[in-house]
Amino acid sequence: MTPEAALLLEIEALLKIFLESGTGKKGLADKLMAAYDTSMDMDAPQQKELRGLAEQCNKIDDKKIQHACKKILRDVPA
């Protein structure tokens, strides 16, 4: 598994934990920014998955998460 794929799985897991318990916002924001930083190394399906996760996370009421999501949605190709 590539580091990029592992990062996407971590984001997915953190999002699930947040939606179930409301905890883990900081970790989620940090992982989203890390994914943004490595998004140019991702292949097209991974970029598409990242955009999908960013769309889901963008609904969370947290400035750091929304900032990361906006950067992803703006700069990562669909």
mmCIF file of C-alpha atoms in Angstrom:
data_model
loop_
_atom_site.group_PDB
_atom_site.id
_atom_site.type_symbol
_atom_site.label_atom_id
_atom_site.label_comp_id
_atom_site.label_asym_id
_atom_site.label_seq_id
_atom_site.Cartn_x
_atom_site.Cartn_y
_atom_site.Cartn_z
ATOM 1 C CA MET A 1 0.000 0.000 0.000
ATOM 2 C CA THR A 2 1.332 3.411 -0.933
ATOM 3 C CA PRO A 3 1.680 6.160 1.690
ATOM 4 C CA GLU A 4 -0.990 8.138 -0.162
ATOM 5 C CA ALA A 5 -3.465 5.224 0.003
ATOM 6 C CA ALA A 6 -2.718 4.758 3.703
ATOM 7 C CA LEU A 7 -3.363 8.455 4.314
ATOM 8 C CA LEU A 8 -6.740 8.250 2.568
ATOM 9 C CA LEU A 9 -7.688 5.255 4.734
ATOM 10 C CA GLU A 10 -6.701 7.197 7.859
ATOM 11 C CA ILE A 11 -8.859 10.159 6.803
ATOM 12 C CA GLU A 12 -11.763 7.826 6.119
ATOM 13 C CA ALA A 13 -11.375 6.217 9.564
ATOM 14 C CA LEU A 14 -11.081 9.587 11.341
ATOM 15 C CA LEU A 15 -14.165 10.875 9.533
ATOM 16 C CA LYS A 16 -16.123 7.798 10.610
ATOM 17 C CA ILE A 17 -14.967 8.228 14.224
ATOM 18 C CA PHE A 18 -15.903 11.911 14.162
ATOM 19 C CA LEU A 19 -19.349 11.226 12.724
ATOM 20 C CA GLU A 20 -20.004 8.540 15.338
ATOM 21 C CA SER A 21 -18.574 10.251 18.416
ATOM 22 C CA GLY A 22 -17.824 13.882 17.578
ATOM 23 C CA THR A 23 -14.153 13.523 18.520
ATOM 24 C CA GLY A 24 -10.944 13.785 16.537
ATOM 25 C CA LYS A 25 -11.362 17.101 14.717
ATOM 26 C CA LYS A 26 -7.715 18.117 15.087
ATOM 27 C CA GLY A 27 -6.411 14.805 13.770
ATOM 28 C CA LEU A 28 -8.788 14.985 10.845
ATOM 29 C CA ALA A 29 -7.708 18.532 9.960
ATOM 30 C CA ASP A 30 -4.030 17.543 10.156
ATOM 31 C CA LYS A 31 -4.525 14.485 7.934
ATOM 32 C CA LEU A 32 -6.495 16.515 5.381
ATOM 33 C CA MET A 33 -3.664 19.034 5.154
ATOM 34 C CA ALA A 34 -1.131 16.210 4.817
ATOM 35 C CA ALA A 35 -3.232 14.721 2.011
ATOM 36 C CA TYR A 36 -3.407 18.114 0.320
ATOM 37 C CA ASP A 37 0.391 18.372 0.501
ATOM 38 C CA THR A 38 0.825 14.950 -1.122
ATOM 39 C CA SER A 39 -2.098 15.166 -3.547
ATOM 40 C CA MET A 40 0.164 15.756 -6.555
ATOM 41 C CA ASP A 41 1.756 12.353 -5.891
ATOM 42 C CA MET A 42 -1.637 10.630 -5.942
ATOM 43 C CA ASP A 43 -3.021 8.897 -8.996
ATOM 44 C CA ALA A 44 -6.365 9.994 -10.483
ATOM 45 C CA PRO A 45 -8.587 7.558 -8.512
ATOM 46 C CA GLN A 46 -6.903 8.590 -5.251
ATOM 47 C CA GLN A 47 -7.399 12.270 -6.088
ATOM 48 C CA LYS A 48 -11.053 11.577 -6.798
ATOM 49 C CA GLU A 49 -11.386 9.764 -3.459
ATOM 50 C CA LEU A 50 -9.659 12.664 -1.683
ATOM 51 C CA ARG A 51 -12.095 15.128 -3.238
ATOM 52 C CA GLY A 52 -15.015 12.959 -2.117
ATOM 53 C CA LEU A 53 -13.703 12.852 1.438
ATOM 54 C CA ALA A 54 -13.126 16.621 1.360
ATOM 55 C CA GLU A 55 -16.719 17.175 0.249
ATOM 56 C CA GLN A 56 -17.950 15.134 3.215
ATOM 57 C CA CYS A 57 -15.575 16.800 5.676
ATOM 58 C CA ASN A 58 -16.409 20.277 4.401
ATOM 59 C CA LYS A 59 -19.813 19.948 6.119
ATOM 60 C CA ILE A 60 -18.117 19.744 9.549
ATOM 61 C CA ASP A 61 -18.324 23.002 11.480
ATOM 62 C CA ASP A 62 -14.601 23.516 12.086
ATOM 63 C CA LYS A 63 -12.476 26.265 10.527
ATOM 64 C CA LYS A 64 -9.284 24.172 10.159
ATOM 65 C CA ILE A 65 -11.139 21.289 8.520
ATOM 66 C CA GLN A 66 -13.074 23.602 6.216
ATOM 67 C CA HIS A 67 -9.866 25.438 5.264
ATOM 68 C CA ALA A 68 -8.170 22.160 4.321
ATOM 69 C CA CYS A 69 -11.235 21.017 2.390
ATOM 70 C CA LYS A 70 -11.470 24.255 0.425
ATOM 71 C CA LYS A 71 -7.810 23.936 -0.583
ATOM 72 C CA ILE A 72 -8.366 20.330 -1.688
ATOM 73 C CA LEU A 73 -11.549 21.135 -3.612
ATOM 74 C CA ARG A 74 -9.876 24.131 -5.265
ATOM 75 C CA ASP A 75 -6.551 22.576 -6.233
ATOM 76 C CA VAL A 76 -6.949 18.804 -6.587
ATOM 77 C CA PRO A 77 -8.154 17.764 -10.065
ATOM 78 C CA ALA A 78 -11.514 16.057 -10.249
#
